[in-house]
Coordinates of C-alpha atoms in Angstrom, one line a residue:
X1 CA -26.1 -22.8 -1.2
X2 CA -28.1 -20.3 0.9
X3 CA -25.5 -17.6 0.5
X4 CA -25.5 -18.2 -3.3
X5 CA -29.2 -18.0 -3.4
X6 CA -29.3 -14.8 -1.4
X7 CA -26.7 -13.2 -3.6
X8 CA -28.5 -14.1 -6.7
X9 CA -31.8 -12.7 -5.4
X10 CA -30.1 -9.4 -4.4
X11 CA -28.7 -9.2 -8.0
X12 CA -32.1 -9.9 -9.6
X13 CA -33.8 -7.3 -7.4
X14 CA -31.2 -4.7 -8.6
X15 CA -31.9 -5.7 -12.3
X16 CA -35.6 -5.4 -11.7
X17 CA -35.3 -1.9 -10.2
X18 CA -33.2 -0.8 -13.2
X19 CA -35.9 -2.1 -15.6
X20 CA -38.6 -0.3 -13.8
X21 CA -36.7 3.0 -13.6
X22 CA -35.3 3.0 -17.0
X23 CA -37.3 0.8 -19.4
X24 CA -35.5 2.1 -22.5
X25 CA -32.0 1.4 -21.1
X26 CA -29.9 -1.7 -21.6
X27 CA -29.8 -3.4 -18.2
X28 CA -26.2 -4.6 -18.6
X29 CA -24.2 -1.7 -20.0
X30 CA -21.1 -2.3 -17.8
X31 CA -18.3 -4.4 -19.2
X32 CA -14.7 -5.2 -18.3
X33 CA -12.3 -2.4 -19.2
X34 CA -11.8 -2.1 -22.9
X35 CA -8.6 -2.0 -24.8
X36 CA -8.3 1.5 -26.3
X37 CA -6.9 1.3 -29.9
X38 CA -7.4 3.0 -33.2
X39 CA -7.3 0.1 -35.7
X40 CA -6.7 2.5 -38.6
X41 CA -3.9 4.5 -37.1
X42 CA -0.2 3.7 -38.0
X43 CA 3.1 4.8 -36.5
X44 CA 6.7 3.9 -36.9
X45 CA 7.8 4.0 -33.2
X46 CA 6.3 2.5 -30.1
X47 CA 8.0 5.0 -27.9
X48 CA 5.9 7.9 -26.4
X49 CA 7.2 11.4 -26.3
X50 CA 4.8 14.3 -25.8
X51 CA 5.9 17.8 -24.7
X52 CA 4.0 20.6 -22.9
X53 CA 1.6 18.3 -21.0
X54 CA -0.7 20.2 -18.7
X55 CA -3.3 18.5 -16.5
X56 CA -5.6 19.8 -13.9
X57 CA -8.8 19.3 -12.0
X58 CA -11.3 22.0 -11.2
X59 CA -9.5 24.6 -9.1
X60 CA -6.1 23.0 -9.3
X61 CA -3.3 22.5 -11.8
X62 CA -1.5 19.2 -11.2
X63 CA 1.0 19.1 -14.1
X64 CA 2.1 22.2 -16.1
X65 CA 4.2 22.1 -19.2
X66 CA 5.7 18.7 -18.4
X67 CA 7.2 16.1 -20.8
X68 CA 5.6 12.6 -21.0
X69 CA 8.4 10.3 -22.2
X70 CA 8.0 6.5 -22.1
X71 CA 10.4 4.2 -23.8
X72 CA 8.7 1.0 -25.3
X73 CA 9.3 -2.1 -23.2
X74 CA 10.3 -0.3 -20.0
X75 CA 8.3 -0.4 -16.8
X76 CA 7.7 2.8 -15.0
X77 CA 6.7 3.2 -11.4
X78 CA 4.7 6.4 -11.1
X79 CA 5.1 7.9 -7.6
X80 CA 4.3 11.0 -5.6
X81 CA 2.3 12.1 -2.6
X82 CA -1.4 11.2 -2.3
X83 CA -3.5 13.7 -4.2
X84 CA -0.7 15.0 -6.4
X85 CA -2.3 13.7 -9.6
X86 CA -1.0 10.1 -10.3
X87 CA -4.5 8.6 -11.0
X88 CA -5.5 11.7 -12.9
X89 CA -2.5 11.4 -15.2
X90 CA -3.3 7.8 -16.0
X91 CA -6.9 8.6 -16.8
X92 CA -5.9 11.4 -19.1
X93 CA -3.6 9.0 -21.0
X94 CA -6.1 6.2 -21.1
X95 CA -8.8 8.6 -22.4
X96 CA -6.4 10.1 -24.9
X97 CA -7.0 13.5 -23.5
X98 CA -3.3 14.5 -23.9
X99 CA -2.7 16.5 -27.1
X100 CA -0.1 14.8 -29.3
X101 CA -0.4 11.3 -27.8
X102 CA 0.2 8.8 -30.6
X103 CA -3.0 7.3 -32.0
X104 CA -1.5 4.0 -33.0
X105 CA -0.5 3.0 -29.4
X106 CA -3.1 0.7 -27.7
X107 CA -3.7 1.6 -24.1
X108 CA -5.6 -0.1 -21.2
X109 CA -6.1 1.3 -17.7
X110 CA -7.1 -0.7 -14.7
X111 CA -8.4 1.3 -11.7
X112 CA -11.6 -0.3 -10.4
X113 CA -13.5 -3.5 -10.4
X114 CA -15.8 -4.5 -13.3
X115 CA -19.6 -3.9 -12.6
X116 CA -21.8 -6.8 -12.0
X117 CA -22.9 -8.7 -15.1
X118 CA -24.6 -12.0 -16.0
X119 CA -21.6 -12.8 -18.3
X120 CA -19.1 -15.3 -17.0
X121 CA -15.7 -14.3 -15.8
X122 CA -14.1 -15.8 -18.9
X123 CA -16.5 -14.0 -21.2
X124 CA -15.7 -10.7 -19.6
X125 CA -12.0 -11.2 -20.0
X126 CA -12.2 -12.3 -23.6
X127 CA -14.6 -9.4 -24.5
X128 CA -12.2 -6.9 -23.1
X129 CA -9.6 -7.4 -25.9
X130 CA -11.2 -5.3 -28.6
X131 CA -8.5 -6.3 -31.1
X132 CA -9.2 -9.9 -30.5
X133 CA -12.9 -9.4 -30.9
X134 CA -12.4 -7.4 -34.1
X135 CA -10.2 -10.1 -35.6
X136 CA -12.6 -12.9 -34.6
X137 CA -15.6 -11.1 -36.0
X138 CA -13.7 -10.5 -39.3
X139 CA -12.5 -14.2 -39.4
X140 CA -15.9 -15.6 -38.8
X141 CA -17.5 -13.3 -41.4
X142 CA -15.1 -14.2 -44.2
X143 CA -15.1 -17.9 -43.3
X144 CA -18.9 -17.9 -43.5
X145 CA -18.7 -16.4 -47.0
X146 CA -16.1 -18.8 -48.1
X147 CA -18.3 -21.8 -47.2
X148 CA -20.9 -20.4 -49.7
X149 CA -18.2 -19.5 -52.3
X150 CA -19.3 -15.8 -52.0
X151 CA -16.0 -14.5 -50.6
X152 CA -14.0 -12.3 -53.0
X153 CA -10.3 -12.9 -53.7
X154 CA -9.3 -9.9 -51.7
X155 CA -11.4 -11.1 -48.8
X156 CA -9.7 -14.5 -48.9
X157 CA -6.3 -12.8 -48.9
X158 CA -7.4 -10.7 -46.0
X159 CA -8.5 -13.9 -44.2
X160 CA -4.9 -15.2 -44.4
X161 CA -3.7 -11.9 -43.0
X162 CA -6.2 -12.2 -40.1
X163 CA -5.0 -15.7 -39.4
X164 CA -1.4 -14.5 -39.2
X165 CA -2.3 -11.6 -37.0
X166 CA -4.1 -13.9 -34.7
X167 CA -0.9 -16.1 -34.5
X168 CA 1.4 -13.1 -34.0
X169 CA -0.7 -11.9 -31.1
X170 CA -0.8 -15.3 -29.5
X171 CA -4.6 -15.5 -29.8
X172 CA -5.0 -18.9 -31.5
X173 CA -5.9 -20.4 -28.1
X174 CA -7.2 -17.2 -26.5
X175 CA -9.5 -18.9 -24.0
X176 CA -6.6 -21.0 -22.8
X177 CA -4.4 -18.0 -22.3
X178 CA -7.2 -16.2 -20.5
X179 CA -7.8 -19.2 -18.2
X180 CA -4.2 -19.4 -17.3
X181 CA -4.1 -15.7 -16.4
X182 CA -7.3 -16.1 -14.3
X183 CA -5.8 -19.1 -12.5
X184 CA -2.7 -17.1 -11.7
X185 CA -4.9 -14.6 -10.1
X186 CA -6.5 -17.2 -7.9
X187 CA -9.6 -18.2 -9.8
X188 CA -10.8 -21.8 -9.7
X189 CA -12.3 -23.4 -12.9
X190 CA -15.7 -23.1 -11.2
X191 CA -15.3 -19.4 -10.6
X192 CA -14.0 -18.8 -14.2
X193 CA -17.3 -20.0 -15.5
X194 CA -19.5 -18.2 -12.9
X195 CA -21.5 -15.0 -13.8
X196 CA -19.5 -12.0 -12.4
X197 CA -22.5 -10.8 -10.4
X198 CA -21.8 -13.7 -8.0
X199 CA -18.3 -12.3 -7.2
X200 CA -17.4 -9.9 -4.4
X201 CA -15.9 -6.5 -5.3
X202 CA -12.3 -7.7 -4.6
X203 CA -12.7 -10.6 -7.0
X204 CA -14.3 -8.4 -9.7
X205 CA -11.2 -6.2 -9.3
X206 CA -9.2 -9.3 -10.2
X207 CA -11.3 -9.8 -13.3
X208 CA -10.4 -6.3 -14.4
X209 CA -6.8 -7.0 -13.9
X210 CA -7.0 -10.3 -15.8
X211 CA -8.8 -8.5 -18.7
X212 CA -5.8 -6.0 -18.9
X213 CA -3.2 -8.7 -18.8
X214 CA -5.0 -10.8 -21.4
X215 CA -5.4 -7.7 -23.7
X216 CA -1.6 -7.2 -23.6
X217 CA -1.8 -3.4 -24.7
X218 CA 1.2 -1.5 -26.0
X219 CA 0.8 0.7 -22.9
X220 CA -0.5 -0.9 -19.8
X221 CA -1.6 1.4 -16.9
X222 CA -2.2 -0.1 -13.5
X223 CA -3.4 1.8 -10.4
X224 CA -2.8 0.0 -7.1
X225 CA -3.0 -3.5 -8.7
X226 CA -2.0 -5.2 -5.5
X227 CA -4.9 -4.0 -3.5
X228 CA -7.3 -6.9 -2.6
X229 CA -4.6 -9.4 -3.6
X230 CA -3.0 -12.0 -1.2
X231 CA 0.8 -12.3 -1.0
X232 CA 0.9 -15.4 -3.3
X233 CA -1.1 -13.6 -6.0
X234 CA 1.1 -10.6 -5.7
X235 CA 4.2 -12.7 -6.2
X236 CA 2.5 -14.3 -9.3
X237 CA 1.7 -10.8 -10.7
X238 CA 5.2 -9.6 -10.2
X239 CA 6.5 -12.5 -12.2
X240 CA 4.0 -12.0 -15.0
X241 CA 4.8 -8.2 -15.2
X242 CA 8.6 -8.8 -15.0
X243 CA 8.1 -10.7 -18.3
X244 CA 5.7 -8.3 -19.9
X245 CA 7.4 -7.2 -23.1
X246 CA 5.6 -3.9 -23.6
X247 CA 5.4 -0.6 -21.8
X248 CA 4.0 -0.5 -18.2
X249 CA 3.1 2.4 -15.9
X250 CA 2.1 1.3 -12.4
X251 CA 1.0 3.2 -9.3
X252 CA 1.7 1.2 -6.2
X253 CA 2.2 1.8 -2.5
X254 CA 4.1 -1.5 -2.3
X255 CA 7.8 -0.7 -2.3
X256 CA 8.9 -4.3 -2.8
X257 CA 6.6 -4.6 -5.8
X258 CA 8.1 -1.5 -7.4
X259 CA 11.6 -2.7 -6.7
X260 CA 10.8 -6.1 -8.3
X261 CA 9.2 -5.0 -11.6
X262 CA 10.3 -1.4 -12.4
X263 CA 13.1 -0.4 -14.6
X264 CA 12.4 3.3 -14.2
X265 CA 10.7 5.7 -11.8
X266 CA 8.5 8.6 -12.8
X267 CA 7.9 11.2 -10.2
X268 CA 5.2 13.9 -10.1
X269 CA 6.7 16.8 -8.1
X270 CA 6.4 20.6 -8.3
X271 CA 3.9 20.1 -11.2
X272 CA 6.5 18.3 -13.3
X273 CA 7.3 14.8 -14.4
X274 CA 10.8 13.7 -13.3
X275 CA 12.4 10.5 -14.6
X276 CA 15.0 8.2 -12.8
X277 CA 16.6 5.0 -14.0
X278 CA 16.3 2.0 -11.9
X279 CA 13.8 0.7 -9.3
X280 CA 12.4 2.5 -6.3
X281 CA 15.5 2.0 -4.1
X282 CA 17.7 3.2 -6.9
X283 CA 15.5 6.3 -7.3
X284 CA 15.6 7.0 -3.6
X285 CA 19.4 6.8 -3.5
X286 CA 19.8 8.9 -6.7
X287 CA 17.2 11.5 -5.5
X288 CA 19.0 11.9 -2.2
X289 CA 22.4 12.3 -3.9
X290 CA 21.1 14.8 -6.3
X291 CA 19.5 16.8 -3.5
X292 CA 22.8 16.6 -1.5
X293 CA 24.9 17.7 -4.5
X294 CA 22.5 20.7 -5.1
X295 CA 22.6 21.6 -1.4
X296 CA 26.4 21.6 -1.6
X297 CA 26.4 23.7 -4.7
X298 CA 24.1 26.2 -3.1
X299 CA 26.2 26.2 0.1
X300 CA 29.3 26.9 -2.0
X301 CA 27.6 29.8 -3.8
X302 CA 26.3 31.2 -0.6
X303 CA 29.7 31.0 1.0
X304 CA 31.2 33.0 -1.9
X305 CA 28.3 35.6 -1.6
X306 CA 28.8 36.0 2.2
X307 CA 32.6 36.5 1.6
X308 CA 31.9 39.2 -1.0
X309 CA 29.3 40.8 1.2
X310 CA 31.8 41.3 4.1
X311 CA 33.9 43.4 1.8
X312 CA 30.9 45.3 0.3
X313 CA 29.5 46.1 3.8
X314 CA 32.9 47.2 5.1
X315 CA 33.6 49.6 2.2
X316 CA 30.1 50.6 1.0
X317 CA 30.5 54.2 2.2
X318 CA 34.2 54.5 1.3
X319 CA 34.3 56.7 -1.9
X320 CA 37.8 55.4 -2.8
X321 CA 36.6 51.8 -2.8
X322 CA 33.4 52.6 -4.7
X323 CA 34.4 50.9 -8.1
X324 CA 35.5 47.8 -6.2
X325 CA 32.2 47.7 -4.4
X326 CA 30.2 48.0 -7.5
X327 CA 32.2 45.4 -9.2
X328 CA 31.7 42.9 -6.3
X329 CA 28.0 43.8 -6.3
X330 CA 27.7 42.6 -9.9
X331 CA 29.5 39.4 -9.0
X332 CA 27.1 38.9 -6.1
X333 CA 24.1 39.4 -8.3
X334 CA 25.5 36.8 -10.8
X335 CA 26.2 34.3 -8.1
X336 CA 22.7 34.9 -6.6
X337 CA 21.2 34.2 -10.0
X338 CA 23.2 30.9 -10.3
X339 CA 22.0 29.9 -6.8
X340 CA 18.4 30.7 -7.6
X341 CA 18.6 28.6 -10.8
X342 CA 19.5 25.5 -8.9
X343 CA 16.2 23.4 -8.8
X344 CA 15.5 22.6 -5.2
X345 CA 12.1 20.9 -4.9
X346 CA 9.9 22.1 -2.1
X347 CA 10.4 20.0 1.0
X348 CA 7.7 17.7 2.1
X349 CA 7.2 17.6 5.8
X350 CA 8.4 14.3 7.3
X351 CA 5.4 12.4 8.5
X352 CA 5.7 10.8 12.0
X353 CA 3.2 8.5 13.9
X354 CA 3.3 8.0 17.6
X355 CA 1.7 5.1 19.4
X356 CA 1.6 5.6 23.2
X357 CA 3.2 2.7 25.0
X358 CA 0.8 0.7 27.2
X359 CA 1.1 0.0 31.0
X360 CA 2.5 -3.4 31.8
X361 CA 0.2 -6.4 32.3
X362 CA 0.8 -9.8 34.0
X363 CA 1.6 -12.5 31.6
X364 CA 0.1 -14.3 29.6
X365 CA -1.9 -11.4 28.1
X366 CA -3.4 -13.5 25.3
X367 CA -3.3 -17.2 24.8
X368 CA -5.1 -19.9 22.8
X369 CA -5.5 -23.4 24.1
X370 CA -6.6 -26.2 21.8
X371 CA -9.1 -23.9 19.9
X372 CA -11.4 -25.4 17.3
X373 CA -13.7 -23.2 15.4
X374 CA -16.1 -23.4 12.4
X375 CA -19.1 -21.2 11.6
X376 CA -21.1 -24.5 11.8
X377 CA -19.9 -27.8 13.2
X378 CA -19.6 -29.3 9.7
X379 CA -17.5 -26.4 8.5
X380 CA -14.4 -26.5 10.7
X381 CA -11.8 -23.9 9.8
X382 CA -9.4 -24.4 12.7
X383 CA -8.8 -27.4 14.9
X384 CA -6.7 -27.6 18.1
X385 CA -4.9 -24.3 17.5
X386 CA -2.5 -23.0 20.1
X387 CA -0.7 -19.7 20.2
X388 CA 0.4 -17.0 22.6
X389 CA 0.7 -13.2 22.1
X390 CA 2.7 -10.9 24.3
X391 CA 4.3 -7.4 24.4
X392 CA 7.2 -8.6 22.2
X393 CA 5.0 -10.1 19.5
X394 CA 5.4 -8.9 16.0
X395 CA 3.1 -11.3 14.0
X396 CA 2.3 -11.4 10.3
X397 CA -0.6 -13.7 9.3
X398 CA -0.1 -14.8 5.7
X399 CA -2.2 -16.8 3.3
X400 CA -4.5 -16.5 0.3
X401 CA -7.8 -14.7 0.5
X402 CA -10.6 -16.8 2.0
X403 CA -8.3 -19.1 4.1
X404 CA -9.4 -17.5 7.4
X405 CA -6.9 -14.9 8.3
X406 CA -9.6 -12.3 9.4
X407 CA -11.5 -15.1 11.2
X408 CA -8.4 -16.0 13.1
X409 CA -8.1 -12.3 14.1
X410 CA -11.7 -12.2 15.3
X411 CA -11.1 -15.3 17.5
X412 CA -8.1 -13.9 19.2
X413 CA -10.0 -10.6 19.8
X414 CA -13.0 -12.5 21.3
X415 CA -15.4 -11.4 18.5
X416 CA -16.0 -15.2 17.7
X417 CA -16.4 -18.0 20.3
X418 CA -14.5 -21.3 19.7
X419 CA -16.5 -24.5 19.4
X420 CA -13.9 -26.2 21.6
X421 CA -11.0 -25.0 23.6
X422 CA -10.5 -21.4 25.0
X423 CA -8.8 -18.1 24.3
X424 CA -7.5 -16.7 27.6
X425 CA -7.1 -13.0 27.9
X426 CA -5.8 -10.8 30.7
X427 CA -9.0 -9.1 32.1
X428 CA -7.3 -5.6 31.7
X429 CA -6.2 -6.3 28.1
X430 CA -7.0 -3.6 25.6
X431 CA -6.7 -4.1 21.8
X432 CA -6.7 -1.5 19.1
X433 CA -8.1 -3.0 15.9
X434 CA -8.1 -1.6 12.4
X435 CA -9.9 -3.5 9.7
X436 CA -9.8 -2.9 5.9
X437 CA -13.4 -1.7 6.1
X438 CA -12.9 0.6 9.0
X439 CA -12.5 3.7 6.8
X440 CA -15.7 3.0 5.0
X441 CA -17.7 2.9 8.3
X442 CA -16.7 6.4 9.3
X443 CA -19.5 9.1 9.2
X444 CA -18.5 11.1 6.1
X445 CA -20.5 14.1 7.1
X446 CA -18.6 14.7 10.4
X447 CA -15.2 16.0 11.0
X448 CA -12.4 14.0 12.6
X449 CA -12.8 16.1 15.7
X450 CA -16.5 15.3 16.0
X451 CA -15.9 11.6 15.4
X452 CA -13.3 11.5 18.3
X453 CA -15.6 13.6 20.6
X454 CA -18.5 11.3 19.9
X455 CA -16.4 8.2 20.6
X456 CA -14.6 9.6 23.6
X457 CA -17.0 12.2 25.2
X458 CA -15.0 12.6 28.4
X459 CA -11.8 13.7 26.5
X460 CA -11.2 17.5 26.5
X461 CA -10.4 19.3 23.3
X462 CA -6.7 19.4 23.9
X463 CA -6.4 15.6 24.4
X464 CA -8.4 14.9 21.3
X465 CA -6.4 17.3 19.1
X466 CA -3.1 15.9 20.6
X467 CA -4.3 12.3 19.7
X468 CA -5.1 13.3 16.1
X469 CA -1.8 15.2 15.8
X470 CA 0.1 11.9 16.6
X471 CA -1.0 10.6 13.3
X472 CA -0.5 13.7 11.2
X473 CA -4.1 15.0 11.3
X474 CA -3.5 18.7 11.5
X475 CA -5.9 21.3 13.1
X476 CA -7.0 22.3 9.6
X477 CA -7.7 18.7 8.6
X478 CA -9.4 17.9 12.0
X479 CA -12.0 20.6 11.1
X480 CA -12.9 19.2 7.6
X481 CA -15.6 16.8 6.9
X482 CA -14.5 13.2 6.4
X483 CA -15.8 13.1 2.8
X484 CA -13.3 15.9 1.8
X485 CA -10.3 13.8 3.0
X486 CA -8.1 11.5 0.9
X487 CA -8.1 7.7 1.6
X488 CA -4.8 8.0 3.4
X489 CA -6.0 10.9 5.5
X490 CA -9.2 9.0 6.5
X491 CA -6.9 6.0 7.5
X492 CA -4.9 8.2 9.8
X493 CA -8.0 9.4 11.5
X494 CA -9.0 5.8 12.0
X495 CA -5.5 5.1 13.5
X496 CA -6.1 7.9 16.0
X497 CA -9.6 6.6 16.9
X498 CA -8.5 3.0 17.7
X499 CA -5.4 3.9 19.7
X500 CA -6.9 6.6 21.9
X501 CA -7.3 4.1 24.8
X502 CA -3.5 3.2 24.8
X503 CA -4.0 -0.4 23.7
X504 CA -1.7 -3.2 24.8
X505 CA -2.0 -5.0 21.4
X506 CA -2.5 -3.4 18.0
X507 CA -4.2 -5.5 15.3
X508 CA -4.1 -4.3 11.7
X509 CA -6.0 -6.0 8.9
X510 CA -4.8 -4.6 5.5
X511 CA -3.8 -1.1 6.9
X512 CA -1.8 0.0 3.8
X513 CA -4.5 0.0 1.1
X514 CA -4.9 3.8 1.1
X515 CA -1.4 4.8 2.3
X516 CA 1.4 6.1 0.1
X517 CA 4.9 4.9 0.5
X518 CA 6.1 7.6 2.9
X519 CA 3.2 7.0 5.1
X520 CA 3.7 3.2 5.2
X521 CA 7.3 3.8 6.2
X522 CA 6.1 6.2 9.0
X523 CA 3.7 3.6 10.2
X524 CA 6.4 0.9 10.2
X525 CA 8.8 3.0 12.2
X526 CA 6.0 3.9 14.8
X527 CA 5.1 0.2 15.2
X528 CA 8.8 -0.8 15.6
X529 CA 9.0 1.8 18.5
X530 CA 5.8 0.7 20.0
X531 CA 6.2 -1.3 23.4
X532 CA 3.1 -3.4 22.9
X533 CA 2.1 -6.4 20.8
X534 CA 1.4 -6.2 17.0
X535 CA -0.6 -8.5 14.8
X536 CA -0.7 -7.8 11.1
X537 CA -2.7 -9.2 8.1
X538 CA -1.3 -7.5 5.0
X539 CA -0.3 -8.0 1.4
X540 CA 2.3 -5.3 1.5
X541 CA 5.7 -6.9 1.4
X542 CA 7.7 -3.9 2.6
X543 CA 5.4 -3.5 5.6
X544 CA 5.5 -7.1 6.6
X545 CA 9.4 -7.3 6.2
X546 CA 9.8 -4.1 8.3
X547 CA 7.3 -4.9 11.1
X548 CA 6.9 -8.7 11.4
X549 CA 9.4 -10.9 13.3
X550 CA 7.2 -14.0 13.3
X551 CA 5.1 -15.3 10.3
X552 CA 2.1 -17.4 10.7
X553 CA 0.5 -19.3 7.8
X554 CA -2.7 -21.3 8.0
X555 CA -2.4 -24.9 6.9
X556 CA -4.5 -28.1 7.5
X557 CA -6.9 -26.2 9.8
X558 CA -4.0 -24.9 12.1
X559 CA -1.4 -22.2 12.5
X560 CA 2.0 -23.1 10.9
X561 CA 4.9 -20.9 12.0
X562 CA 7.5 -20.1 9.3
X563 CA 11.0 -20.2 10.6
X564 CA 12.6 -17.5 8.5
X565 CA 12.4 -14.0 7.3
X566 CA 9.8 -12.8 4.8
X567 CA 12.3 -12.7 1.9
X568 CA 12.9 -16.4 2.5
X569 CA 9.2 -17.2 2.4
X570 CA 8.7 -15.2 -0.8
X571 CA 11.7 -17.0 -2.4
X572 CA 10.2 -20.4 -1.6
X573 CA 6.8 -19.3 -3.0
X574 CA 8.5 -18.1 -6.2
X575 CA 10.3 -21.4 -6.5
X576 CA 7.1 -23.3 -6.0
X577 CA 8.3 -24.9 -2.8
X578 CA 5.5 -23.2 -1.0
X579 CA 2.4 -23.2 -3.2
X580 CA -0.9 -22.0 -1.7
X581 CA -4.0 -21.7 -3.8
X582 CA -7.3 -20.9 -2.2
X583 CA -10.5 -20.9 -4.2
X584 CA -13.5 -19.5 -2.3
X585 CA -16.6 -21.6 -2.8
X586 CA -20.1 -21.0 -1.6
X587 CA -20.6 -23.2 1.5
X588 CA -16.9 -23.9 2.2
X589 CA -13.3 -23.4 1.3
X590 CA -11.4 -25.5 -1.3
X591 CA -7.7 -25.3 -0.2
X592 CA -4.7 -26.8 -2.0
X593 CA -1.5 -26.4 0.0
X594 CA 2.0 -27.8 -0.9
X595 CA 4.5 -26.8 1.7
X596 CA 8.2 -27.4 2.2
X597 CA 8.4 -28.8 5.7
X598 CA 12.0 -27.8 6.1
X599 CA 11.1 -24.2 7.0
X600 CA 7.9 -24.9 8.8
X601 CA 7.1 -25.8 12.4
X602 CA 3.9 -26.3 14.4

């Protein structure tokens, strides 16, 4: 209750400041993302085809003369390196800033959490569907007139049309549909009726996502929708989007997510939009095959040119062979033009990370014996927990948000003290820890080099630059202020900072949130090559599958080890044999866990 009271007081202070500073303004202007639609526009096709699309930001062109082509009902994964323009493209589409974009297509874009509001979660979701609100207002207006016999014949006919449209759009029981979506995203009934200003940023992000799913636009645009979600919610979202009957464009760093839902891949590369049928794995295979075929074609043409040039160079000064030389020069020119016409995209440098292997330690390096912990004695989170971590450990901690994953990490690191039992650590043990808030805590006015020098003042310049380079932080990047770097670049700086002491155990709490697919793969490879222990809390299915050999879930106030690979765990969750729903409540955690004991051991 104290936490609830404090959060409410902070909210009221913010409201009061806004009233004092801007007395003429509405205090609550912020709403859930709205469905963008022109109710008057009409069109015959729901497909989208727009030529000569050019998009840029100040000082940089991102897309030039490209074709935007989206087939109705297909699901596109929008991919490309960080900073290449994926989010910018989605914003231009949602704001209808692309000339020729069909006006009758309804669009909704989810990129950020809803702002704080006194409105309930359910109200924010219902209000986001402008079509529903328009139909509801029209229905209520005509119904009010009909009760006083003042409605015209045309209005009564229109009322029947409105009724039919509400039925066609599955909005007869709109609040039931909205509640079901919110529950799927992890909201309890209590939270659904709470004011949104009582929610954290991560939960307000889920409200935005729920609003978009409820609005069911013709074109749904999602930007990293799995961030801030736990594994169970990601799996629910995959199932929902697989069955979404309209067009979807999604940006995601989660390769498994893209493989599950996408029918097509749209790639931004060389300022163009390139399209590939199939999911991400199919795209990767097709892209590699196309590049290989182009390389072979170029090699064949180059071989012909080299063969002709041998003759040309040999007889260039021979007057008797001059006609033949000229003829072959023309052939060479034609072959060179053919070779130059073969589209070969610029090569992206392969990103590689390197974790320095630690020195050996006497076992056990980290062990928990009968640990019981709670923030207060009447709020026990873990009871009689036993575990061990060594150099071979590759542990993934799974579970819904609020179940205590981060708390468990803090316990094993010694940041929290058990109420009972003990956590035994080798006195020489060093841990490198990355938390999901690490990037936000960097000094944005300093450079990566300055941050490293401040943290490790005894290290010389060469050692610092070498450490940064291990994580793809170039000399140029090391001299730029943190505020100018992308989220992925900041994360790589953080990796360099936490591993400079050559830790024996690496602990990552949601490390992939700002990383692109290639960077996540580089991180996975580096961790697999690392000779120390690894503990991971992550919602990224590809990352967990690649890195973790042991899966821990938290059940009945203890650690439950899942005897199987992640794909088996996911399958059981999808089948409902493992069902974990966690609803955070002020003053405690309400947990409902139904588990198949066949695959679990304690």
